Short mmCIF file of C-alpha atoms and ligand atoms in Angstrom, two decimals:
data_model
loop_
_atom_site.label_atom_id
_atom_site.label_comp_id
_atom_site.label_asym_id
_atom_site.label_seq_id
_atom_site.Cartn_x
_atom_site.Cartn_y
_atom_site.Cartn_z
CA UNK A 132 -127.48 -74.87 107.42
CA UNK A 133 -127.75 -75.56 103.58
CA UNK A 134 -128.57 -78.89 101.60
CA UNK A 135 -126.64 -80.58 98.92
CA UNK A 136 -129.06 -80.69 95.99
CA UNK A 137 -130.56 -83.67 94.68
CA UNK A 138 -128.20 -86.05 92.29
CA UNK A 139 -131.85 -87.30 90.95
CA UNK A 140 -135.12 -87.67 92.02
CA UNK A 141 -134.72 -91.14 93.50
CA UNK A 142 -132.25 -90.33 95.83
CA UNK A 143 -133.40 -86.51 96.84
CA UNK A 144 -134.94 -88.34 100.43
CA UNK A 145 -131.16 -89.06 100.97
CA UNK A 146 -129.72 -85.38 101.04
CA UNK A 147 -128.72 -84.62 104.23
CA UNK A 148 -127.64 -81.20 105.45
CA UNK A 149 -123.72 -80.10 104.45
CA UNK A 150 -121.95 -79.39 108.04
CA UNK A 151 -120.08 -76.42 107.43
CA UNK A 152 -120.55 -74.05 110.66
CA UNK A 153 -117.01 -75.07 111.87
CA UNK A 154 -114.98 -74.26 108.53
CA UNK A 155 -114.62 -71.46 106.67
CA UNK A 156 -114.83 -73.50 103.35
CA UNK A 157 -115.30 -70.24 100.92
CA UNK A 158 -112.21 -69.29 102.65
CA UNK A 159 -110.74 -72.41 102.35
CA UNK A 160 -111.32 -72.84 98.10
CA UNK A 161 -109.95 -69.27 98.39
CA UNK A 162 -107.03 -70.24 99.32
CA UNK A 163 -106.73 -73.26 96.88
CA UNK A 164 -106.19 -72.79 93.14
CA UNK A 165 -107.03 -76.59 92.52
CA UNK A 166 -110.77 -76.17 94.41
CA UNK A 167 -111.68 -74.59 91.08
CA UNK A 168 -110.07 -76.97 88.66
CA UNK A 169 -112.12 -79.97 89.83
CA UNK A 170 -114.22 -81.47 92.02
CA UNK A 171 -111.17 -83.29 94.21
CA UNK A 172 -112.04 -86.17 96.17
CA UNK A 173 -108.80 -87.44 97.24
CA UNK A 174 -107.74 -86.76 100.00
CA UNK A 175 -106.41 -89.78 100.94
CA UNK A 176 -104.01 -90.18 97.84
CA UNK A 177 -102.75 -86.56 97.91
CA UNK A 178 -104.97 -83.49 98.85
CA UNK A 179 -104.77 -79.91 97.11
CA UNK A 180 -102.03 -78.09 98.81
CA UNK A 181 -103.17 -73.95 99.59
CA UNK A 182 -101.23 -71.62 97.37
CA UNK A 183 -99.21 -70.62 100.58
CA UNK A 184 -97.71 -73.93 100.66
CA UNK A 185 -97.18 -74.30 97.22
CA UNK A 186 -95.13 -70.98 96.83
CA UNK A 187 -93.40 -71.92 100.19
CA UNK A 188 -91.67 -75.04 98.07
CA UNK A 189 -91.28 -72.35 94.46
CA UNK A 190 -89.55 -69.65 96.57
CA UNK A 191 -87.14 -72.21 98.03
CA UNK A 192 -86.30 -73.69 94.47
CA UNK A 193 -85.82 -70.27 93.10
CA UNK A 194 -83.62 -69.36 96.09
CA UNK A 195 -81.69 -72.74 95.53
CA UNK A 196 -81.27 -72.04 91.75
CA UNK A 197 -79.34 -67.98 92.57
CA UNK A 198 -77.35 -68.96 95.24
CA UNK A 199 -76.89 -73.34 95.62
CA UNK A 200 -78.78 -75.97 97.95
CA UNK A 201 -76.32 -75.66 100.89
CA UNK A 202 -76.37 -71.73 100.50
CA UNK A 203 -80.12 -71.62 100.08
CA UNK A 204 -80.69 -74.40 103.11
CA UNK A 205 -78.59 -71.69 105.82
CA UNK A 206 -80.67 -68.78 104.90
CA UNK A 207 -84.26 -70.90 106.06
CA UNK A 208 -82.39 -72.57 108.73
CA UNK A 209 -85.09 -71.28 111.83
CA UNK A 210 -88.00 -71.86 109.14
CA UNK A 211 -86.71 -75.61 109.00
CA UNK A 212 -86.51 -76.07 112.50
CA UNK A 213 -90.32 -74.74 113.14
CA UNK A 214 -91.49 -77.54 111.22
CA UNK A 215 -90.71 -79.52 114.13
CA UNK A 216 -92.15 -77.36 116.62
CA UNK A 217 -95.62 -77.35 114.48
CA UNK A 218 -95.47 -80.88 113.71
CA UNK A 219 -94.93 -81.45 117.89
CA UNK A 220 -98.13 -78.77 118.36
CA UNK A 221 -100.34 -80.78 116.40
CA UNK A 222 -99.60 -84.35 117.77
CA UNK A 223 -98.90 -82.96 121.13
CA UNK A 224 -95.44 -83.71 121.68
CA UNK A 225 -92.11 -81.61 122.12
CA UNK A 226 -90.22 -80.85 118.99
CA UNK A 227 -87.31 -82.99 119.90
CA UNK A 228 -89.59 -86.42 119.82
CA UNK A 229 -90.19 -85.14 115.99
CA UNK A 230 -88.20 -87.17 113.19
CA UNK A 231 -88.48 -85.74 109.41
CA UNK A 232 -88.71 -88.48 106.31
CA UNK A 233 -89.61 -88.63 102.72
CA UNK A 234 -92.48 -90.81 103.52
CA UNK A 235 -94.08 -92.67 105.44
CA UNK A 236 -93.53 -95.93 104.35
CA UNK A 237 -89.53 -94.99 104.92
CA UNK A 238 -90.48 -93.64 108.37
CA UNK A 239 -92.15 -96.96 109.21
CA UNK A 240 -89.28 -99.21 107.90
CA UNK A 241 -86.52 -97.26 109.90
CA UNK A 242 -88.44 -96.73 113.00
CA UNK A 243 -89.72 -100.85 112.97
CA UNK A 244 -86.41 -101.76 112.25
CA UNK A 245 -85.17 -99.70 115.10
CA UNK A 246 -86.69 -101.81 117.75
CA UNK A 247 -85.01 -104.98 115.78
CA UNK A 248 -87.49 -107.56 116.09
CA UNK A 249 -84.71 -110.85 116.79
CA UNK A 250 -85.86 -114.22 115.54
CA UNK A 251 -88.71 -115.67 117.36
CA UNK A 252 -90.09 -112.17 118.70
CA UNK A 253 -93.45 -111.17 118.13
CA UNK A 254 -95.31 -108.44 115.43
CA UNK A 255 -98.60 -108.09 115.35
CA UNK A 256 -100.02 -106.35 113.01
CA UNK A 257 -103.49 -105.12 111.92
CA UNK A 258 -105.44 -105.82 109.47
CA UNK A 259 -105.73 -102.58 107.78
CA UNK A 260 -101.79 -102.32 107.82
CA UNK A 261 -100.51 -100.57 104.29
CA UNK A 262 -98.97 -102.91 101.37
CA UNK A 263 -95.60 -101.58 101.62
CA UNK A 264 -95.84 -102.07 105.61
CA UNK A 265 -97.03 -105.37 105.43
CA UNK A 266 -94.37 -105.97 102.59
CA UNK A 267 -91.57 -104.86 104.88
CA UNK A 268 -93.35 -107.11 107.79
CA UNK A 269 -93.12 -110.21 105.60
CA UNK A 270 -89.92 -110.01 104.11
CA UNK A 271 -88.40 -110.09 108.29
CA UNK A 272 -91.43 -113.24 108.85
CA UNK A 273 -89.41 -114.91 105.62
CA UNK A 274 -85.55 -114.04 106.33
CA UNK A 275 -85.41 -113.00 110.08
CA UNK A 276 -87.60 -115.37 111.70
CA UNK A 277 -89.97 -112.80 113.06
CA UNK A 278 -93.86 -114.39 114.43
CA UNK A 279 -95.78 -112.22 112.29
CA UNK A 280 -100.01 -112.97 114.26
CA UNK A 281 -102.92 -110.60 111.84
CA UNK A 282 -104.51 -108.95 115.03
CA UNK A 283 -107.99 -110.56 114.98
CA UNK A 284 -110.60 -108.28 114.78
CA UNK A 285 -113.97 -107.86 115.22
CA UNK A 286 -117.88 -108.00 113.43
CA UNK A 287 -116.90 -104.39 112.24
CA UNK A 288 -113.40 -105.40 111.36
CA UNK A 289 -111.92 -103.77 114.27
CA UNK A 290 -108.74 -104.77 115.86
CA UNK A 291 -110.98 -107.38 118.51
CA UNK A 292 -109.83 -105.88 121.95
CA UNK A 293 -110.35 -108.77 123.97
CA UNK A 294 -108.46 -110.97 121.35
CA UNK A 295 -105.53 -109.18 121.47
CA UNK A 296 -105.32 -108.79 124.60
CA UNK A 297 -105.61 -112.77 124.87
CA UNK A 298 -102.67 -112.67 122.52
CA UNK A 299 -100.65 -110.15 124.38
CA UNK A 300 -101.17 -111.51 127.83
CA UNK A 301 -98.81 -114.47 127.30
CA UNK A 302 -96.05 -111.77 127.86
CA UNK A 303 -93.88 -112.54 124.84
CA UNK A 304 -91.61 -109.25 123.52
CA UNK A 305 -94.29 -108.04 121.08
CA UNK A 306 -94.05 -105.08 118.49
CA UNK A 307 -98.01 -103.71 117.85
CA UNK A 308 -97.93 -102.37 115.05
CA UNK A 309 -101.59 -100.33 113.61
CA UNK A 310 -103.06 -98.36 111.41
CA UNK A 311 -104.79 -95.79 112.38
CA UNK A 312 -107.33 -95.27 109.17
CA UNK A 313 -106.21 -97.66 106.60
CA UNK A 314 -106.05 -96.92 102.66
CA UNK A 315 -108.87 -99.32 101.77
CA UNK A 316 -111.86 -98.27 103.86
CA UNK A 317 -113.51 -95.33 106.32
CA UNK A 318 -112.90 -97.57 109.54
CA UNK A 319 -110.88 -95.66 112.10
CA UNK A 320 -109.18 -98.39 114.78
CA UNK A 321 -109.71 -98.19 118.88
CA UNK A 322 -106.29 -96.63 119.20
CA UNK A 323 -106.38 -95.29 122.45
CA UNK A 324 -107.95 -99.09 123.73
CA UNK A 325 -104.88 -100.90 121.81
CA UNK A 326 -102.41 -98.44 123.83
CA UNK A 327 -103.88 -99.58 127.07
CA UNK A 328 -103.01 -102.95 126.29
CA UNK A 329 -99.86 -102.24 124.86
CA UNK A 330 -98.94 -100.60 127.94
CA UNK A 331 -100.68 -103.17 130.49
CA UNK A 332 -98.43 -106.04 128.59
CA UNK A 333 -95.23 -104.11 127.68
CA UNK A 334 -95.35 -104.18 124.26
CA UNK A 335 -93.88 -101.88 121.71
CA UNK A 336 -96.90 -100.23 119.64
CA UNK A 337 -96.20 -98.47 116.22
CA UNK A 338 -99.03 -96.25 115.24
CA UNK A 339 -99.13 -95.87 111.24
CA UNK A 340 -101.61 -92.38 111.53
CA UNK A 341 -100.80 -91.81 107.31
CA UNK A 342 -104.25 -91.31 106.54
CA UNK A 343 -105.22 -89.65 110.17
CA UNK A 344 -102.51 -86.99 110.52
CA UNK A 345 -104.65 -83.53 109.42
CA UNK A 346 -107.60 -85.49 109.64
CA UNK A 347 -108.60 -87.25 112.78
CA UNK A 348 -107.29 -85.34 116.28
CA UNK A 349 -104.23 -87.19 117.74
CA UNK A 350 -102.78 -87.30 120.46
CA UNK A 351 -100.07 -89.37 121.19
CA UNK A 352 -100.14 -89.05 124.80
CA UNK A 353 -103.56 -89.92 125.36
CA UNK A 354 -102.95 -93.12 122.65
CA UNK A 355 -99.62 -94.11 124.60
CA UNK A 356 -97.96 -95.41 121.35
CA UNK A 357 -94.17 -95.21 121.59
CA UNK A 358 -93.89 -94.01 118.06
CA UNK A 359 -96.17 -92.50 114.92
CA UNK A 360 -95.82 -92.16 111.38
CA UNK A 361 -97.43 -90.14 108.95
CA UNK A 362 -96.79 -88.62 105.18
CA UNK A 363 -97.09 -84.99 104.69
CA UNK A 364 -99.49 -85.08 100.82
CA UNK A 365 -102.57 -86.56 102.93
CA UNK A 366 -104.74 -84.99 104.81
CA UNK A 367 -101.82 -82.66 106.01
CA UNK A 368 -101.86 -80.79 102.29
CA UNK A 369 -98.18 -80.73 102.48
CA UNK A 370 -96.01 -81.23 99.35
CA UNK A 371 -95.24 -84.86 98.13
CA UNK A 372 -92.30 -86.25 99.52
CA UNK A 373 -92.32 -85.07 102.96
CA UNK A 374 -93.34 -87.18 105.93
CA UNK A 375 -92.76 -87.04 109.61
CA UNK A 376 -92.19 -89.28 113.23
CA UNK A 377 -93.05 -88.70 116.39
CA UNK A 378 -90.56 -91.33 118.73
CA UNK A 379 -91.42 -90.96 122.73
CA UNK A 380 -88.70 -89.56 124.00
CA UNK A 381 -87.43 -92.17 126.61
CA UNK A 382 -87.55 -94.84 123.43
CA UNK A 383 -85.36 -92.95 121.35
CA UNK A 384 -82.81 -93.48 123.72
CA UNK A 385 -83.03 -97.37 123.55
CA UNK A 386 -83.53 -97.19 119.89
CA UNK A 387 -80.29 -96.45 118.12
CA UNK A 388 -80.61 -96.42 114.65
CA UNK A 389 -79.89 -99.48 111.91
CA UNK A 390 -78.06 -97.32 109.50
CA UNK A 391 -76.93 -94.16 111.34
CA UNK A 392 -76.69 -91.01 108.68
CA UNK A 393 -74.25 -87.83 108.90
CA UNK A 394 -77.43 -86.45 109.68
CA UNK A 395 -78.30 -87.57 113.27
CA UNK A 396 -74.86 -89.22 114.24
CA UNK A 397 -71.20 -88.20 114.44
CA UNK A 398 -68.20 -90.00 113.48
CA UNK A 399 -66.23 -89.19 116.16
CA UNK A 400 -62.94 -92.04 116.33
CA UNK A 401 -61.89 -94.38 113.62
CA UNK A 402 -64.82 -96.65 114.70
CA UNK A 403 -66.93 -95.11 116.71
CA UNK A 404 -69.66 -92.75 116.55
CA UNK A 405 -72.45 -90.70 118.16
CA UNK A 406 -75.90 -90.52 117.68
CA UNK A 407 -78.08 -87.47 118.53
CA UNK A 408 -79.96 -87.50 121.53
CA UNK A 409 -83.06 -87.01 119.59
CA UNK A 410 -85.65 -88.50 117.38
CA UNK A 411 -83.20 -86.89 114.63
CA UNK A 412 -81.50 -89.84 115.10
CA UNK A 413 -83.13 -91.19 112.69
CA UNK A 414 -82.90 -88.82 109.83
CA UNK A 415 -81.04 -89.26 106.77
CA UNK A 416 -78.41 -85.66 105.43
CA UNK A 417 -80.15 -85.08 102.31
CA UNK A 418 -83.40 -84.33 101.62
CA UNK A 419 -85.88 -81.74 99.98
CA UNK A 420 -85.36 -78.59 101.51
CA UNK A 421 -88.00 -77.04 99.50
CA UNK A 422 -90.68 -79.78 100.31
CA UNK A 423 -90.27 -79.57 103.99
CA UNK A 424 -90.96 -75.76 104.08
CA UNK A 425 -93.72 -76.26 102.31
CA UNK A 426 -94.79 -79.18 104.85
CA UNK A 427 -94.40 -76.11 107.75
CA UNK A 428 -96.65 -74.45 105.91
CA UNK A 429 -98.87 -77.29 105.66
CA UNK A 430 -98.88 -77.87 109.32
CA UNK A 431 -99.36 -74.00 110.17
CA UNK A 432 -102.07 -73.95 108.47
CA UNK A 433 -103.92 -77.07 110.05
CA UNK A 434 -103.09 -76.24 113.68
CA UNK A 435 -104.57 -72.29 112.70
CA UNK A 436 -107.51 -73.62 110.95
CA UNK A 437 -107.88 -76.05 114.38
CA UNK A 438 -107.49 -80.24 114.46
CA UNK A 439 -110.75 -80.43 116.55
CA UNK A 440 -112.57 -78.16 114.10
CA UNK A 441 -111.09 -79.67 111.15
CA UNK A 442 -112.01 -83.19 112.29
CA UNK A 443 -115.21 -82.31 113.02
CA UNK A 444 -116.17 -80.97 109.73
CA UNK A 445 -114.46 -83.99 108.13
CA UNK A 446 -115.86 -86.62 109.74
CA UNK A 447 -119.41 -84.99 109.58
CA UNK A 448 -119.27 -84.69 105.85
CA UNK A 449 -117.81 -88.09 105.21
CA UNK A 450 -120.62 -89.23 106.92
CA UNK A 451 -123.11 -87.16 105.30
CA UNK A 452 -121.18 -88.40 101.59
CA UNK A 453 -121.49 -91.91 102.98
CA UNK A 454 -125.04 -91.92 103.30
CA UNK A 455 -125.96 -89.89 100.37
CA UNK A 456 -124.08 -92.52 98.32
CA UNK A 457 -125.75 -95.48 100.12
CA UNK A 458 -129.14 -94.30 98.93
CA UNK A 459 -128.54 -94.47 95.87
CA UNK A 460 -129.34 -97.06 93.81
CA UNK A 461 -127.07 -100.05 92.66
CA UNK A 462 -124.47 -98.48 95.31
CA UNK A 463 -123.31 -100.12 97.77
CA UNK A 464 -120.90 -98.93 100.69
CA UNK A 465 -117.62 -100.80 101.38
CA UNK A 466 -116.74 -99.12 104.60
CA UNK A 467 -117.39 -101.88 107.53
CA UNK A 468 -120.42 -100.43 109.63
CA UNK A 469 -119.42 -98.02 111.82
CA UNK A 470 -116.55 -96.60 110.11
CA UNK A 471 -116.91 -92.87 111.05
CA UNK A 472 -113.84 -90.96 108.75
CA UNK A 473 -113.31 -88.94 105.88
CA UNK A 474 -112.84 -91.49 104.00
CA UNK A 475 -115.99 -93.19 101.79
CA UNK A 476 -115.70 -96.59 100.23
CA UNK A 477 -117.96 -97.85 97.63
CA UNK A 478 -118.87 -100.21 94.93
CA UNK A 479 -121.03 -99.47 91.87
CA UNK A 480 -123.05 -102.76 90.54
CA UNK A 481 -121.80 -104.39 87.76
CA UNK A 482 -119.05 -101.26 87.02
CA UNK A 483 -115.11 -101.91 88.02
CA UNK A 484 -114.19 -99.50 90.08
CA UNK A 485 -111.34 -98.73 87.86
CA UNK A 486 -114.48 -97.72 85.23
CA UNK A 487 -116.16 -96.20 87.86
CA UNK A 488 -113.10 -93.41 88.91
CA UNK A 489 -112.68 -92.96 85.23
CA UNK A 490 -115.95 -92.21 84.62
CA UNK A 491 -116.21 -89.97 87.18
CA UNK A 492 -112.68 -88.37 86.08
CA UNK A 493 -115.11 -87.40 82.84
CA UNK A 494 -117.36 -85.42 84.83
CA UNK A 495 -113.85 -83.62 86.51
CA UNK A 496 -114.83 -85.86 89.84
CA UNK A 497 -111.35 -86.97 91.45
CA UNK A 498 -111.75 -90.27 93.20
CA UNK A 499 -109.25 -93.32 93.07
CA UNK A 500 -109.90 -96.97 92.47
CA UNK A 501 -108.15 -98.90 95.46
CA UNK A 502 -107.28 -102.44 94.17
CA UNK A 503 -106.62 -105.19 97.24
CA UNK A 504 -102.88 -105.37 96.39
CA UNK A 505 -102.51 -102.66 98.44
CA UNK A 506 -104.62 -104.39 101.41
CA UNK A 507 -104.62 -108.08 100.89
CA UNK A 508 -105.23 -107.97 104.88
CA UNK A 509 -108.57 -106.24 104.48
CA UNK A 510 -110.10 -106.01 100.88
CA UNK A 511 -108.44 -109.74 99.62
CA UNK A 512 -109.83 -110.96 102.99
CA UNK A 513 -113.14 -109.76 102.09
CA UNK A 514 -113.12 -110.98 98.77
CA UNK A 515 -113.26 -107.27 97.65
CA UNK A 516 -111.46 -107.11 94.04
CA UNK A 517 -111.27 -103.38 94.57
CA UNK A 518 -113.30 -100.29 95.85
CA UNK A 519 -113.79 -96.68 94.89
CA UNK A 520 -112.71 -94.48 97.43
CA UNK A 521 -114.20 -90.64 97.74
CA UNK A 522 -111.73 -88.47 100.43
CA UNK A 523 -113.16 -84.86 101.25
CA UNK A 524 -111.27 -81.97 102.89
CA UNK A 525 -112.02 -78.74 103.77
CA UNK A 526 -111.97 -77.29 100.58
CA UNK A 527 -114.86 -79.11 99.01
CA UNK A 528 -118.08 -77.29 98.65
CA UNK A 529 -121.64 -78.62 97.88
CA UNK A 530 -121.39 -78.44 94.18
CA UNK A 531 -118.47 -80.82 94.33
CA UNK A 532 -120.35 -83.09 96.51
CA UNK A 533 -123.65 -82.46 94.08
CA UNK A 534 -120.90 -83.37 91.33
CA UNK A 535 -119.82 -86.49 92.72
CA UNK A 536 -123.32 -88.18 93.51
CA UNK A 537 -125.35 -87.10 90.32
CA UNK A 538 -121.83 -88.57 88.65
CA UNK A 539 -122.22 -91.58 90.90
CA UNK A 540 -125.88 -91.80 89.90
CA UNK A 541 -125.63 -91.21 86.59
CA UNK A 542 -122.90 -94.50 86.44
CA UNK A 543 -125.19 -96.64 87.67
CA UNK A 544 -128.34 -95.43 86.63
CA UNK A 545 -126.53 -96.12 83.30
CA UNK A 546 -125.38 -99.36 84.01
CA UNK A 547 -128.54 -100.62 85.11
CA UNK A 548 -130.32 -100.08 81.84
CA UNK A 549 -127.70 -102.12 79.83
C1 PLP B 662 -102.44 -96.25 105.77
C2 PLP B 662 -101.24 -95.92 104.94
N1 PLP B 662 -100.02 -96.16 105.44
C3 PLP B 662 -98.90 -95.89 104.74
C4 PLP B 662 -98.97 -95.36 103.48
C5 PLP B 662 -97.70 -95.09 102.73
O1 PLP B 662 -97.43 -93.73 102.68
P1 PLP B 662 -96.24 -93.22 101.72
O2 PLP B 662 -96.75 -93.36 100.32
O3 PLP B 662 -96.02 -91.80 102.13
O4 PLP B 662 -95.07 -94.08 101.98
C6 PLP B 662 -100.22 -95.11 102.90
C7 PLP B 662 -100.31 -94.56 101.54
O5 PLP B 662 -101.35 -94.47 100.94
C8 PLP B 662 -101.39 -95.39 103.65
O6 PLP B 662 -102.61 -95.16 103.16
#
């Protein structure tokens, strides 16, 4: 076991061992160009890809540019396909319950709109539900009609168990819909719970697992949801622009798709047409062969490296980041108590955190500023203008963690003497 040196002398009580016995993370830098061209903390927006990954998605261009997209596509046909077979190892599901998008917000508007919510039905959502989610839920409240109920949640801003479950038992048709690990805080929702009542009461439930995929272990029997989302940049390390589905298998078949695509139906008569038998269904024909490689790649690599491992090591040190930064002066911690992910909220006194990631974007610290337009659920609700938001993977070492709280210091230490 090592330490994480002191940011400064007021804080050095607060160092708490690095985990690290699980992951190789010398390996892991290794194996990512970007470890050594900063000290990246974001995870959550769009982690460092491994080299393999990246020259998955350059061979594949190059390939494209000598002999055409179609030509290229043919010759990686079975390398295509096994990214559904990886993406069904690591969720625990069979490949043909796997649905490939551009992202996840895309996923989540086709697959919610495939259970077509009719005027008068029932969403509820949760409070840590993505803007463009919760955009997409009230634009069907407005024009369709749709009851859209903010699960209630509890003194840790939980989805409250025993008020939904007050909610659910009057029996209306009810689409749950949840995120897993939201984009504004650490807290990680009682999944598996909410699928027990989702089951007990027959409603749908939606899992959006963007910011768990790759980071968190999932899986989807054991939560019982009827369909998952996620985006392939995240915690995944995939390339931008990929994102997957997992749809249960016996709800594909009662979900056909709103706007069927070459790609998972065939137009077989004048008008009529057939939809694949699988969660395919709901892909579209074109897309970014290259990406998607590289997302196999991505996906290899986490179920080799190990999503119990991997989740382990992440959780540990987003705990150990979370309380180093909490002893430090003028900082406080955004994440509601209890919240037990990679992901570490935080506010600086007196310092946007706009000022705050910039500042620490000086020091070659990458963290993001999360404003509450993109959770008016959670951070308006809170009052919270906006936090800073630190995301660790496997490739960050104890410097970058020194990095980020002597940078974190150093803000506020500065602030507090103007
Ligand atoms: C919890 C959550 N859901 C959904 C999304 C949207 O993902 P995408 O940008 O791939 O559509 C995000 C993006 O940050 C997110 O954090």
């Amino acid at each position: 076991m090592t330490s994480v040196p002191a940011a400064d002398a007021a804080r050095t009580d607060a160092v708490l061992p690095l985990v690290g016995s699980t992951i190789d993370v010398a390996r892991e830098r290794r194996l990512t160009l970007g470890a050594e061209v900063s000290h990246h903390f974001n995870a959550a927006g769009s982690a460092l890809p491994t080299a393999a990954v990246v020259s998955a998605v350059v061979a594949h261009l190059r390939l494209e540019e000598q002999v055409g997209g179609y030509e290229a596509a043919a010759h990686v046909k079975d390398h295509v396909e096994a990214v559904y077979g990886s993406a069904a190892a690591l969720l625990g599901c069979s490949a043909d319950e796997i649905a490939l998008f551009d992202s996840a917000s895309t996923g989540l508007r086709v697959l919610l709109d495939a259970f077509r919510p009719a005027p008068g039905s029932r969403i509820i959502a949760s409070r840590s539900t993505y803007v463009s989610h919760a955009l997409h839920l009230m634009t069907l409240q407005r024009e369709r009609g749709i009851d859209l109920v903010l699960a209630p949640v509890d003194a840790h801003r939980r989805v409250d168990l025993d008020a939904l479950e007050a909610l659910l038992a009057d029996g209306r048709p009810t689409v749950l819909t949840i995120a897993h690990v939201p984009t504004s805080s650490g807290l990680v929702e009682p999944v598996d719970e909410i699928g027990v009542l989702a089951r007990r009461y027959g409603a749908a439930y939606l899992l959006d697992a963007t910011q768990s995929v790759g980071h968190l272990h999932i899986d989807v029997a054991r939560i019982g949801c009827q369909v998952l989302v996620t985006t392939g940049r995240k915690f995944l390390r995939a390339p931008r622009g990929t994102a997957l589905a997992f749809v249960q298998r016996d709800c594909t078949a009662l979900l056909p798709p709103t706007a069927p695509d070459v790609r998972g139906a065939q137009w077989i008569d004048a008008f009529s047409w057939d939809v694949s038998g699988t969660a395919r269904r709901f892909e579209t024909w074109e897309a970014g062969i290259a990406g998607r490689l590289g997302l196999g790649v991505a996906l290899e690599e986490a179920n080799r490296r190990g999503i119990v491992e991997t989740a382990g090591w992440l959780t540990a040190t987003g705990d150990q980041v979370r309380e180093s930064l909490r002893a430090i002066p003028g900082v406080t911690i955004a994440d509601p108590h209890g919240s037990d992910s990679a992901i570490v909220t935080f506010l600086v006194d007196g310092v946007e955190s706009a000022r705050v990631s910039a500042a620490l974007a000086d020091r070659q610290v990458r963290v993001v500023s999360v404003p509450a337009t993109h959770g008016q659920w959670d951070l308006g609700d809170r009052a919270i203008a906006s936090i800073v938001r630190a995301s660790p993977h496997v490739y960050n070492d104890e410097a970058d963690i020194s990095r980020l709280l002597e940078g974190v210091a150093d803000i506020a230490r500065k602030e507090a003497r103007r």
